[in-house]
Amino acid sequence: MIVMKFGGSSIADASRLRHVANIVKNYVQRKPVLVLSAMGDTTDHLLDAGNLALKEGKVEIKNVEKLHQETIKNLKLPVQKEVTVLLDELSRLLSGIALIRELTPRTKDYLVSFGERLSVRIAAAYFKSIRMNARAFDSWEVGFFSDSNYTQAELKKESWDLIPEKIQPLIKGNVLPVVTGFLAKDEKGTITTLGRGGSDLSATMIAAACKAEEVQVWKDVDGILTADPRIVKDARPVQFVTYDEAAELAYFGAQVLHPRAMMPCMKTGTPVLVKNSYNIDAPGTKIEHAQAAAKKSPPVRAITSKHKVTLVDIVSTRMLGQYGFLEKVFSIFAKYNISIDMVATSEVSVSLTLDTAYDLTDVKKELSKIASVEVKVGKAIVSIIGNVKRSSEILGRAFRSCQLIGVPVQMVSQGASKVNISFIVNDTEAAEVVKALHMDFFPAED
Ligand code: ASP
Ligand code: MG
């Protein structure tokens, strides 16, 4: 068994749905379970409609109605009744919001759930019409059970047993389940969502819980690339990465799966394949366990950069060797809910990086009581993700590249996770650094 997940842009209209059916047909032998997002930008449209009802008291579902009605008309699908029932329910919900002028997180989840509930019904009807044995399921019918943390719900442990209990008999019966991503229900039977982009997690959860062979996440890019293609023209897909590397890449700005979505598969070792639905023949990127991935790749997997970073230099004004200094520094940042990205320390000083978005006035005031503080904006983090067993070689080559183009490195840190070497340069020089590193670690193929 495999799990195949298609995001909103992969199922944006009738022609994209036809295309998805062709992809799925290639895999029927491997007994797929499909997980779908809402069609196109439906989730955003639903949230917009909710806000309009809340703020202006208007009920407006034209956008959502048009896309879904046109799709069923275009594909001549016999689901008019089901779709109309859902759209009516949506209208009534919006009228309620317009009337009481209240949109709680709980109602928001109910509101966005219409996107995925519509998409699976339409997709399953289409697959049936071309003689595939498809059946639509709301995820709670196949074991998605969560807490009540609306808009950011976490799946409960019980889901690990409930999901295979429901899915496996379907697979044995040669059914092609088409399941709503993103959604679950809580103890009270209320609809919840797993956070924006959550259908990746729905797919990896089914795959891990059912011990599937693999989960395929179909996107509109050729998998994970060696660098941002807007910076490096020669960027190419990475064929294999480990779960840890993929998580680092996601944190440092690459367009991959959210680290949360990888968790279930990381636990069970289920490989995650990122494929391009617009370029089926491209091999994509396989995310898997370290041993399997390590054998197959060069020391560096990818180079990323994160822009608009602030560097804070903090030098203790107290005695050398005083304990508790770092604790004080970090507790001040924690007090103001500021998340720190990179840290480098010496006996009396600490340098750290933050998003530029934070207002540091108060933090600076407090820090100044124990240290001299310098805040430098306009920096970037360049990260090299790869096999840090070879860190000396990687660092040597990286510094040499920076030296050659005359860019000073301002701070260095090697994550304990051993897959990430990061350094700080001026934001204006970051693109040049990424290009130089890419040229060194991924020389042009001819
Ligand atoms: N439709 C939801 C969203 O747009 C979930 C997803 O696409 O993964 O966030
Ligand atoms: Mg979406």
CSV table of C-alpha atoms and ligand atoms in Angstrom, one decimal:
chain,number,residue,atom,x,y,z
A,1,MET,CA,0.0,0.0,0.0
A,2,ILE,CA,1.1,3.6,-0.7
A,3,VAL,CA,-0.4,7.0,0.2
A,4,MET,CA,-0.6,9.7,-2.5
A,5,LYS,CA,-1.2,13.3,-1.4
A,6,PHE,CA,-2.2,16.1,-3.8
A,7,GLY,CA,-2.3,19.7,-2.8
A,8,GLY,CA,-4.7,22.5,-3.8
A,9,SER,CA,-2.8,23.5,-6.9
A,10,SER,CA,-2.5,19.9,-8.2
A,11,ILE,CA,-6.4,19.7,-8.1
A,12,ALA,CA,-7.2,23.3,-9.0
A,13,ASP,CA,-9.7,22.5,-11.8
A,14,ALA,CA,-11.2,19.9,-14.0
A,15,SER,CA,-8.2,19.5,-16.2
A,16,ARG,CA,-5.8,19.2,-13.2
A,17,LEU,CA,-8.1,16.5,-11.8
A,18,ARG,CA,-7.9,14.6,-15.1
A,19,HIS,CA,-4.2,14.8,-14.9
A,20,VAL,CA,-4.2,13.5,-11.3
A,21,ALA,CA,-6.3,10.6,-12.3
A,22,ASN,CA,-3.7,9.7,-14.9
A,23,ILE,CA,-1.0,9.8,-12.3
A,24,VAL,CA,-2.9,7.7,-9.9
A,25,LYS,CA,-3.7,5.1,-12.6
A,26,ASN,CA,0.1,4.4,-12.9
A,27,TYR,CA,0.1,3.3,-9.2
A,28,VAL,CA,-3.1,1.3,-8.8
A,29,GLN,CA,-1.1,-1.9,-8.5
A,30,ARG,CA,0.5,-0.5,-5.4
A,31,LYS,CA,-2.9,0.0,-3.7
A,32,PRO,CA,-3.0,3.8,-3.1
A,33,VAL,CA,-4.9,5.8,-0.5
A,34,LEU,CA,-5.4,9.3,-1.7
A,35,VAL,CA,-5.3,12.4,0.5
A,36,LEU,CA,-6.5,15.6,-1.0
A,37,SER,CA,-6.4,19.3,0.0
A,38,ALA,CA,-9.2,21.8,-0.9
A,39,MET,CA,-9.3,22.7,-4.6
A,40,GLY,CA,-7.0,25.6,-5.6
A,41,ASP,CA,-7.3,28.5,-3.2
A,42,THR,CA,-10.6,27.4,-1.7
A,43,THR,CA,-9.3,27.5,1.9
A,44,ASP,CA,-8.3,31.1,1.5
A,45,HIS,CA,-11.6,31.9,-0.2
A,46,LEU,CA,-13.5,30.4,2.7
A,47,LEU,CA,-11.6,32.4,5.2
A,48,ASP,CA,-12.2,35.5,3.2
A,49,ALA,CA,-15.9,34.7,3.1
A,50,GLY,CA,-15.9,34.2,6.9
A,51,ASN,CA,-14.2,37.6,7.4
A,52,LEU,CA,-16.7,39.3,5.1
A,53,ALA,CA,-19.6,37.9,7.0
A,54,LEU,CA,-18.0,38.9,10.3
A,55,LYS,CA,-17.0,42.4,9.4
A,56,GLU,CA,-19.7,43.4,6.9
A,57,GLY,CA,-22.5,41.0,7.6
A,58,LYS,CA,-22.4,39.8,4.0
A,59,VAL,CA,-22.8,36.2,2.7
A,60,GLU,CA,-20.8,35.7,-0.4
A,61,ILE,CA,-19.8,32.2,-1.7
A,62,LYS,CA,-19.6,32.9,-5.4
A,63,ASN,CA,-15.9,32.1,-5.7
A,64,VAL,CA,-16.2,28.7,-4.0
A,65,GLU,CA,-19.5,27.9,-5.7
A,66,LYS,CA,-18.3,28.7,-9.2
A,67,LEU,CA,-15.1,26.6,-9.0
A,68,HIS,CA,-16.9,23.5,-7.7
A,69,GLN,CA,-20.0,23.8,-9.9
A,70,GLU,CA,-17.9,24.4,-13.0
A,71,THR,CA,-15.7,21.4,-12.2
A,72,ILE,CA,-18.7,19.0,-11.8
A,73,LYS,CA,-20.3,20.4,-15.0
A,74,ASN,CA,-17.1,20.1,-16.9
A,75,LEU,CA,-16.5,16.5,-15.9
A,76,LYS,CA,-20.3,15.7,-16.0
A,77,LEU,CA,-20.3,14.3,-12.5
A,78,PRO,CA,-23.4,13.0,-10.8
A,79,VAL,CA,-22.7,14.7,-7.5
A,80,GLN,CA,-24.8,17.8,-7.9
A,81,LYS,CA,-27.0,16.9,-5.0
A,82,GLU,CA,-24.1,16.3,-2.5
A,83,VAL,CA,-22.3,19.4,-3.6
A,84,THR,CA,-25.5,21.5,-3.3
A,85,VAL,CA,-26.2,20.2,0.1
A,86,LEU,CA,-22.7,21.2,1.3
A,87,LEU,CA,-22.9,24.6,-0.4
A,88,ASP,CA,-26.2,25.3,1.3
A,89,GLU,CA,-24.8,24.3,4.6
A,90,LEU,CA,-21.9,26.7,4.0
A,91,SER,CA,-24.3,29.5,3.2
A,92,ARG,CA,-26.2,28.9,6.3
A,93,LEU,CA,-23.1,28.9,8.4
A,94,LEU,CA,-22.0,32.2,6.9
A,95,SER,CA,-25.4,33.7,7.5
A,96,GLY,CA,-25.0,32.7,11.2
A,97,ILE,CA,-21.6,34.4,11.3
A,98,ALA,CA,-23.1,37.5,9.7
A,99,LEU,CA,-25.9,37.6,12.2
A,100,ILE,CA,-24.0,37.1,15.4
A,101,ARG,CA,-20.8,38.8,14.1
A,102,GLU,CA,-18.6,36.2,15.8
A,103,LEU,CA,-16.1,33.9,14.3
A,104,THR,CA,-14.4,31.7,16.9
A,105,PRO,CA,-11.5,29.3,16.1
A,106,ARG,CA,-14.0,26.5,16.4
A,107,THR,CA,-16.3,28.0,13.8
A,108,LYS,CA,-13.3,28.8,11.6
A,109,ASP,CA,-12.5,25.1,11.5
A,110,TYR,CA,-16.0,24.2,10.6
A,111,LEU,CA,-15.9,26.9,7.9
A,112,VAL,CA,-12.7,25.8,6.2
A,113,SER,CA,-13.7,22.1,6.4
A,114,PHE,CA,-16.0,22.6,3.4
A,115,GLY,CA,-13.0,22.9,1.1
A,116,GLU,CA,-11.7,19.4,1.7
A,117,ARG,CA,-15.2,17.9,2.0
A,118,LEU,CA,-16.1,19.2,-1.4
A,119,SER,CA,-12.9,18.2,-3.1
A,120,VAL,CA,-12.9,14.6,-2.0
A,121,ARG,CA,-16.5,14.1,-3.1
A,122,ILE,CA,-15.9,15.6,-6.5
A,123,ALA,CA,-12.6,13.8,-7.0
A,124,ALA,CA,-14.0,10.4,-6.0
A,125,ALA,CA,-17.0,10.9,-8.3
A,126,TYR,CA,-14.7,11.6,-11.2
A,127,PHE,CA,-12.5,8.6,-10.5
A,128,LYS,CA,-15.6,6.4,-10.3
A,129,SER,CA,-16.8,7.8,-13.6
A,130,ILE,CA,-13.6,6.5,-15.2
A,131,ARG,CA,-14.1,3.1,-13.6
A,132,MET,CA,-11.8,3.4,-10.7
A,133,ASN,CA,-13.2,2.0,-7.5
A,134,ALA,CA,-13.0,5.3,-5.5
A,135,ARG,CA,-14.9,6.3,-2.4
A,136,ALA,CA,-14.8,9.6,-0.6
A,137,PHE,CA,-14.2,9.7,3.1
A,138,ASP,CA,-14.2,12.5,5.7
A,139,SER,CA,-11.0,11.9,7.7
A,140,TRP,CA,-12.9,11.3,10.9
A,141,GLU,CA,-14.6,8.3,9.2
A,142,VAL,CA,-11.2,6.7,8.9
A,143,GLY,CA,-9.8,7.4,12.4
A,144,PHE,CA,-8.6,11.0,12.5
A,145,PHE,CA,-9.2,11.9,16.1
A,146,SER,CA,-7.7,15.0,17.6
A,147,ASP,CA,-7.6,17.3,20.6
A,148,SER,CA,-9.8,20.4,20.7
A,149,ASN,CA,-7.1,22.9,19.9
A,150,TYR,CA,-9.0,24.4,17.0
A,151,THR,CA,-7.1,25.7,14.0
A,152,GLN,CA,-3.9,23.9,15.3
A,153,ALA,CA,-5.2,20.5,16.5
A,154,GLU,CA,-2.9,17.6,17.4
A,155,LEU,CA,-3.9,14.1,16.5
A,156,LYS,CA,-4.5,11.9,19.5
A,157,LYS,CA,-2.5,8.7,20.1
A,158,GLU,CA,-5.6,6.6,19.5
A,159,SER,CA,-5.4,7.6,15.8
A,160,TRP,CA,-2.4,5.3,15.4
A,161,ASP,CA,-4.8,2.3,15.9
A,162,LEU,CA,-8.0,3.8,14.6
A,163,ILE,CA,-6.6,4.7,11.1
A,164,PRO,CA,-5.3,1.2,10.1
A,165,GLU,CA,-8.5,-0.4,11.5
A,166,LYS,CA,-10.5,1.6,9.1
A,167,ILE,CA,-8.2,1.8,6.1
A,168,GLN,CA,-6.9,-1.7,5.9
A,169,PRO,CA,-10.2,-3.4,5.2
A,170,LEU,CA,-10.9,-0.9,2.4
A,171,ILE,CA,-7.5,-1.7,0.8
A,172,LYS,CA,-8.2,-5.4,1.1
A,173,GLY,CA,-11.6,-4.8,-0.6
A,174,ASN,CA,-9.8,-3.0,-3.5
A,175,VAL,CA,-11.4,0.3,-2.7
A,176,LEU,CA,-9.5,3.5,-3.6
A,177,PRO,CA,-10.1,5.7,-0.5
A,178,VAL,CA,-10.1,9.4,-1.2
A,179,VAL,CA,-9.6,11.1,2.2
A,180,THR,CA,-9.9,14.7,3.3
A,181,GLY,CA,-6.5,16.1,4.3
A,182,PHE,CA,-6.2,18.7,7.1
A,183,LEU,CA,-9.3,17.7,9.0
A,184,ALA,CA,-10.2,15.7,12.1
A,185,LYS,CA,-12.8,15.6,14.9
A,186,ASP,CA,-12.4,15.9,18.6
A,187,GLU,CA,-13.9,14.0,21.5
A,188,LYS,CA,-17.2,16.0,21.2
A,189,GLY,CA,-17.4,15.2,17.5
A,190,THR,CA,-16.6,18.8,16.5
A,191,ILE,CA,-14.6,19.3,13.3
A,192,THR,CA,-11.0,20.4,13.9
A,193,THR,CA,-8.1,21.3,11.6
A,194,LEU,CA,-4.4,20.4,11.8
A,195,GLY,CA,-3.0,23.9,10.9
A,196,ARG,CA,-2.5,25.5,7.4
A,197,GLY,CA,-0.8,23.0,5.1
A,198,GLY,CA,-1.9,20.2,7.4
A,199,SER,CA,-2.9,17.8,4.7
A,200,ASP,CA,0.7,16.7,4.3
A,201,LEU,CA,0.5,15.6,7.9
A,202,SER,CA,-2.8,13.7,7.2
A,203,ALA,CA,-1.0,11.8,4.5
A,204,THR,CA,2.2,11.0,6.5
A,205,MET,CA,0.0,9.9,9.4
A,206,ILE,CA,-2.0,7.4,7.3
A,207,ALA,CA,1.2,6.1,5.8
A,208,ALA,CA,3.0,5.7,9.1
A,209,ALA,CA,0.0,4.2,11.0
A,210,CYS,CA,-0.8,1.7,8.2
A,211,LYS,CA,2.9,0.9,7.6
A,212,ALA,CA,2.6,1.8,4.0
A,213,GLU,CA,5.5,1.3,1.6
A,214,GLU,CA,5.9,5.0,1.1
A,215,VAL,CA,4.0,8.3,1.0
A,216,GLN,CA,4.1,10.4,-2.1
A,217,VAL,CA,3.6,14.1,-1.7
A,218,TRP,CA,2.8,15.6,-5.1
A,219,LYS,CA,3.7,19.3,-5.4
A,220,ASP,CA,4.4,21.7,-8.2
A,221,VAL,CA,8.2,21.6,-7.8
A,222,ASP,CA,10.7,18.9,-8.7
A,223,GLY,CA,11.2,18.0,-5.0
A,224,ILE,CA,13.8,19.6,-2.8
A,225,LEU,CA,16.4,21.6,-4.8
A,226,THR,CA,20.1,22.1,-4.1
A,227,ALA,CA,19.5,25.8,-3.8
A,228,ASP,CA,16.8,28.4,-4.3
A,229,PRO,CA,16.4,28.5,-8.1
A,230,ARG,CA,15.7,32.2,-8.0
A,231,ILE,CA,19.3,32.7,-6.8
A,232,VAL,CA,21.1,29.8,-8.5
A,233,LYS,CA,20.0,29.0,-12.1
A,234,ASP,CA,21.8,25.7,-12.0
A,235,ALA,CA,20.0,24.5,-8.9
A,236,ARG,CA,18.9,20.8,-9.3
A,237,PRO,CA,16.7,18.4,-7.4
A,238,VAL,CA,18.3,16.5,-4.5
A,239,GLN,CA,17.5,12.8,-4.8
A,240,PHE,CA,17.9,11.7,-1.2
A,241,VAL,CA,17.8,13.5,2.1
A,242,THR,CA,17.4,12.3,5.7
A,243,TYR,CA,14.4,13.3,7.8
A,244,ASP,CA,16.7,15.6,9.9
A,245,GLU,CA,18.1,17.3,6.8
A,246,ALA,CA,14.7,17.8,5.5
A,247,ALA,CA,13.6,19.4,8.8
A,248,GLU,CA,16.6,21.7,8.8
A,249,LEU,CA,15.9,22.7,5.2
A,250,ALA,CA,12.3,23.5,6.1
A,251,TYR,CA,13.3,25.7,9.0
A,252,PHE,CA,15.9,27.5,6.9
A,253,GLY,CA,13.6,28.5,4.1
A,254,ALA,CA,13.4,25.7,1.6
A,255,GLN,CA,10.0,24.7,0.2
A,256,VAL,CA,9.6,21.2,1.6
A,257,LEU,CA,7.3,19.5,4.0
A,258,HIS,CA,6.6,21.2,7.3
A,259,PRO,CA,8.8,19.4,9.9
A,260,ARG,CA,5.6,18.5,11.8
A,261,ALA,CA,4.4,16.6,8.8
A,262,MET,CA,7.5,14.4,8.7
A,263,MET,CA,7.1,13.3,12.4
A,264,PRO,CA,4.9,10.3,11.9
A,265,CYS,CA,7.1,8.9,9.1
A,266,MET,CA,10.3,9.6,11.0
A,267,LYS,CA,9.0,7.5,13.8
A,268,THR,CA,8.3,4.5,11.6
A,269,GLY,CA,10.9,5.0,8.9
A,270,THR,CA,8.4,5.3,6.2
A,271,PRO,CA,10.0,7.0,3.2
A,272,VAL,CA,8.5,10.2,2.0
A,273,LEU,CA,8.7,10.9,-1.7
A,274,VAL,CA,8.3,14.5,-2.9
A,275,LYS,CA,7.1,14.5,-6.6
A,276,ASN,CA,6.2,17.1,-9.1
A,277,SER,CA,2.7,16.7,-10.6
A,278,TYR,CA,3.6,19.0,-13.4
A,279,ASN,CA,6.7,16.9,-14.3
A,280,ILE,CA,5.8,13.3,-13.6
A,281,ASP,CA,9.0,11.8,-14.9
A,282,ALA,CA,11.3,13.8,-12.6
A,283,PRO,CA,12.5,11.4,-9.9
A,284,GLY,CA,11.7,13.8,-7.1
A,285,THR,CA,13.3,13.8,-3.6
A,286,LYS,CA,13.2,10.8,-1.3
A,287,ILE,CA,13.2,11.6,2.4
A,288,GLU,CA,14.3,8.5,4.4
A,289,HIS,CA,16.5,7.3,7.3
A,290,ALA,CA,20.1,8.2,7.6
A,291,GLN,CA,21.8,4.9,6.6
A,292,ALA,CA,19.8,4.6,3.4
A,293,ALA,CA,20.2,8.2,2.4
A,294,ALA,CA,23.9,8.6,3.4
A,295,LYS,CA,25.1,6.0,1.0
A,296,LYS,CA,23.6,7.7,-2.0
A,297,SER,CA,24.7,11.3,-1.8
A,298,PRO,CA,27.6,13.7,-1.8
A,299,PRO,CA,28.6,15.5,1.5
A,300,VAL,CA,26.4,18.5,0.9
A,301,ARG,CA,22.8,18.1,0.0
A,302,ALA,CA,21.6,21.7,-0.3
A,303,ILE,CA,22.4,25.3,0.4
A,304,THR,CA,19.8,27.7,1.8
A,305,SER,CA,19.7,31.2,2.9
A,306,LYS,CA,17.4,33.1,5.2
A,307,HIS,CA,17.2,36.8,4.8
A,308,LYS,CA,16.3,39.9,7.0
A,309,VAL,CA,18.1,38.5,10.0
A,310,THR,CA,19.2,40.6,13.0
A,311,LEU,CA,22.5,39.8,14.8
A,312,VAL,CA,22.7,40.6,18.4
A,313,ASP,CA,26.2,40.8,20.1
A,314,ILE,CA,26.1,40.7,23.8
A,315,VAL,CA,29.3,41.1,25.9
A,316,SER,CA,29.2,40.6,29.6
A,317,THR,CA,30.2,43.6,31.6
A,318,ARG,CA,30.7,41.5,34.7
A,319,MET,CA,33.6,39.4,35.9
A,320,LEU,CA,35.0,36.6,33.7
A,321,GLY,CA,33.7,33.2,34.6
A,322,GLN,CA,30.5,34.4,36.2
A,323,TYR,CA,27.9,31.7,36.1
A,324,GLY,CA,24.3,32.2,35.1
A,325,PHE,CA,25.1,34.8,32.4
A,326,LEU,CA,23.6,32.8,29.5
A,327,GLU,CA,20.6,31.9,31.5
A,328,LYS,CA,19.9,35.5,32.2
A,329,VAL,CA,20.3,36.4,28.5
A,330,PHE,CA,18.0,33.7,27.3
A,331,SER,CA,15.4,34.4,29.9
A,332,ILE,CA,15.1,38.0,28.8
A,333,PHE,CA,14.4,36.9,25.2
A,334,ALA,CA,11.9,34.3,26.5
A,335,LYS,CA,10.1,36.9,28.5
A,336,TYR,CA,9.4,38.8,25.3
A,337,ASN,CA,8.5,35.7,23.3
A,338,ILE,CA,11.4,36.2,20.9
A,339,SER,CA,12.6,33.1,19.3
A,340,ILE,CA,16.4,32.8,18.7
A,341,ASP,CA,17.7,31.0,15.6
A,342,MET,CA,21.5,30.7,15.8
A,343,VAL,CA,23.8,31.1,18.8
A,344,ALA,CA,27.6,31.3,19.2
A,345,THR,CA,29.2,31.9,22.6
A,346,SER,CA,32.6,32.5,24.2
A,347,GLU,CA,33.4,32.8,27.9
A,348,VAL,CA,32.2,36.4,28.1
A,349,SER,CA,30.1,37.0,25.1
A,350,VAL,CA,27.2,35.6,23.1
A,351,SER,CA,26.1,36.3,19.6
A,352,LEU,CA,22.7,35.3,18.4
A,353,THR,CA,20.3,35.8,15.5
A,354,LEU,CA,16.7,36.7,15.3
A,355,ASP,CA,14.1,37.6,12.8
A,356,THR,CA,14.2,41.3,12.0
A,357,ALA,CA,10.5,41.5,12.6
A,358,TYR,CA,10.9,41.8,16.4
A,359,ASP,CA,10.9,45.1,18.3
A,360,LEU,CA,14.0,44.9,20.5
A,361,THR,CA,13.6,48.2,22.5
A,362,ASP,CA,12.7,46.6,25.8
A,363,VAL,CA,15.0,43.6,25.4
A,364,LYS,CA,17.9,45.9,24.8
A,365,LYS,CA,17.1,47.9,27.9
A,366,GLU,CA,17.1,44.8,30.1
A,367,LEU,CA,20.2,43.3,28.6
A,368,SER,CA,22.1,46.5,29.0
A,369,LYS,CA,21.9,46.0,32.8
A,370,ILE,CA,24.2,43.0,32.5
A,371,ALA,CA,26.0,43.4,29.3
A,372,SER,CA,27.0,45.7,26.5
A,373,VAL,CA,24.7,45.1,23.5
A,374,GLU,CA,25.0,45.8,19.9
A,375,VAL,CA,22.2,45.1,17.4
A,376,LYS,CA,23.1,44.7,13.7
A,377,VAL,CA,20.3,44.5,11.2
A,378,GLY,CA,20.5,43.5,7.5
A,379,LYS,CA,22.1,40.1,7.9
A,380,ALA,CA,21.5,36.8,6.3
A,381,ILE,CA,22.0,33.2,7.5
A,382,VAL,CA,23.5,30.9,4.9
A,383,SER,CA,23.1,27.3,5.8
A,384,ILE,CA,24.9,24.2,4.3
A,385,ILE,CA,22.9,21.1,4.9
A,386,GLY,CA,24.7,17.8,4.7
A,387,ASN,CA,26.9,15.2,6.2
A,388,VAL,CA,28.7,17.0,9.0
A,389,LYS,CA,31.0,14.0,9.6
A,390,ARG,CA,32.8,15.8,6.9
A,391,SER,CA,32.5,19.2,8.5
A,392,SER,CA,36.2,20.1,8.3
A,393,GLU,CA,36.1,19.7,4.6
A,394,ILE,CA,32.9,21.5,4.2
A,395,LEU,CA,33.9,24.5,6.4
A,396,GLY,CA,37.3,24.7,4.7
A,397,ARG,CA,35.7,24.9,1.3
A,398,ALA,CA,33.0,27.2,2.4
A,399,PHE,CA,35.4,29.7,4.0
A,400,ARG,CA,37.7,29.5,1.0
A,401,SER,CA,34.7,30.4,-1.3
A,402,CYS,CA,33.8,33.4,0.9
A,403,GLN,CA,37.4,34.5,0.9
A,404,LEU,CA,37.7,34.3,-2.9
A,405,ILE,CA,34.7,36.6,-3.4
A,406,GLY,CA,35.9,38.9,-0.6
A,407,VAL,CA,32.9,38.3,1.8
A,408,PRO,CA,33.7,38.3,5.5
A,409,VAL,CA,31.9,35.6,7.6
A,410,GLN,CA,30.6,37.2,10.8
A,411,MET,CA,29.5,34.3,12.9
A,412,VAL,CA,29.5,30.5,12.5
A,413,SER,CA,27.5,27.8,14.1
A,414,GLN,CA,27.4,24.0,13.6
A,415,GLY,CA,24.1,22.6,14.8
A,416,ALA,CA,24.4,19.7,17.3
A,417,SER,CA,22.0,17.9,15.0
A,418,LYS,CA,25.1,17.5,12.9
A,419,VAL,CA,23.4,18.2,9.6
A,420,ASN,CA,23.6,22.0,9.5
A,421,ILE,CA,26.5,24.4,9.2
A,422,SER,CA,25.4,28.0,9.3
A,423,PHE,CA,27.1,31.3,9.0
A,424,ILE,CA,26.1,35.0,9.0
A,425,VAL,CA,27.0,37.4,6.2
A,426,ASN,CA,25.6,40.8,5.1
A,427,ASP,CA,22.2,40.3,3.5
A,428,THR,CA,23.4,42.2,0.4
A,429,GLU,CA,26.1,39.6,-0.1
A,430,ALA,CA,24.1,36.5,0.7
A,431,ALA,CA,23.1,35.7,-2.9
A,432,GLU,CA,26.7,35.9,-4.0
A,433,VAL,CA,27.8,33.6,-1.3
A,434,VAL,CA,25.1,31.0,-2.1
A,435,LYS,CA,26.1,31.1,-5.8
A,436,ALA,CA,29.8,30.6,-4.9
A,437,LEU,CA,29.1,27.7,-2.6
A,438,HIS,CA,26.8,26.1,-5.1
A,439,MET,CA,29.5,26.3,-7.7
A,440,ASP,CA,32.0,24.7,-5.5
A,441,PHE,CA,29.8,21.9,-4.0
A,442,PHE,CA,27.7,21.3,-7.1
A,443,PRO,CA,30.0,21.9,-10.1
A,444,ALA,CA,28.1,22.2,-13.4
A,445,GLU,CA,27.3,18.9,-15.0
A,446,ASP,CA,28.0,18.5,-18.7
B,1,ASP,N1,-6.4,23.3,2.5
B,1,ASP,C1,-5.5,23.6,3.6
B,1,ASP,C2,-4.7,24.8,3.4
B,1,ASP,O1,-4.7,25.4,2.4
B,1,ASP,C3,-4.7,22.4,4.0
B,1,ASP,C4,-3.7,22.0,3.0
B,1,ASP,O2,-3.7,22.4,1.8
B,1,ASP,O3,-2.7,21.3,3.3
B,1,ASP,O4,-3.9,25.1,4.3
B,2,MG,MG,-4.6,24.5,0.3
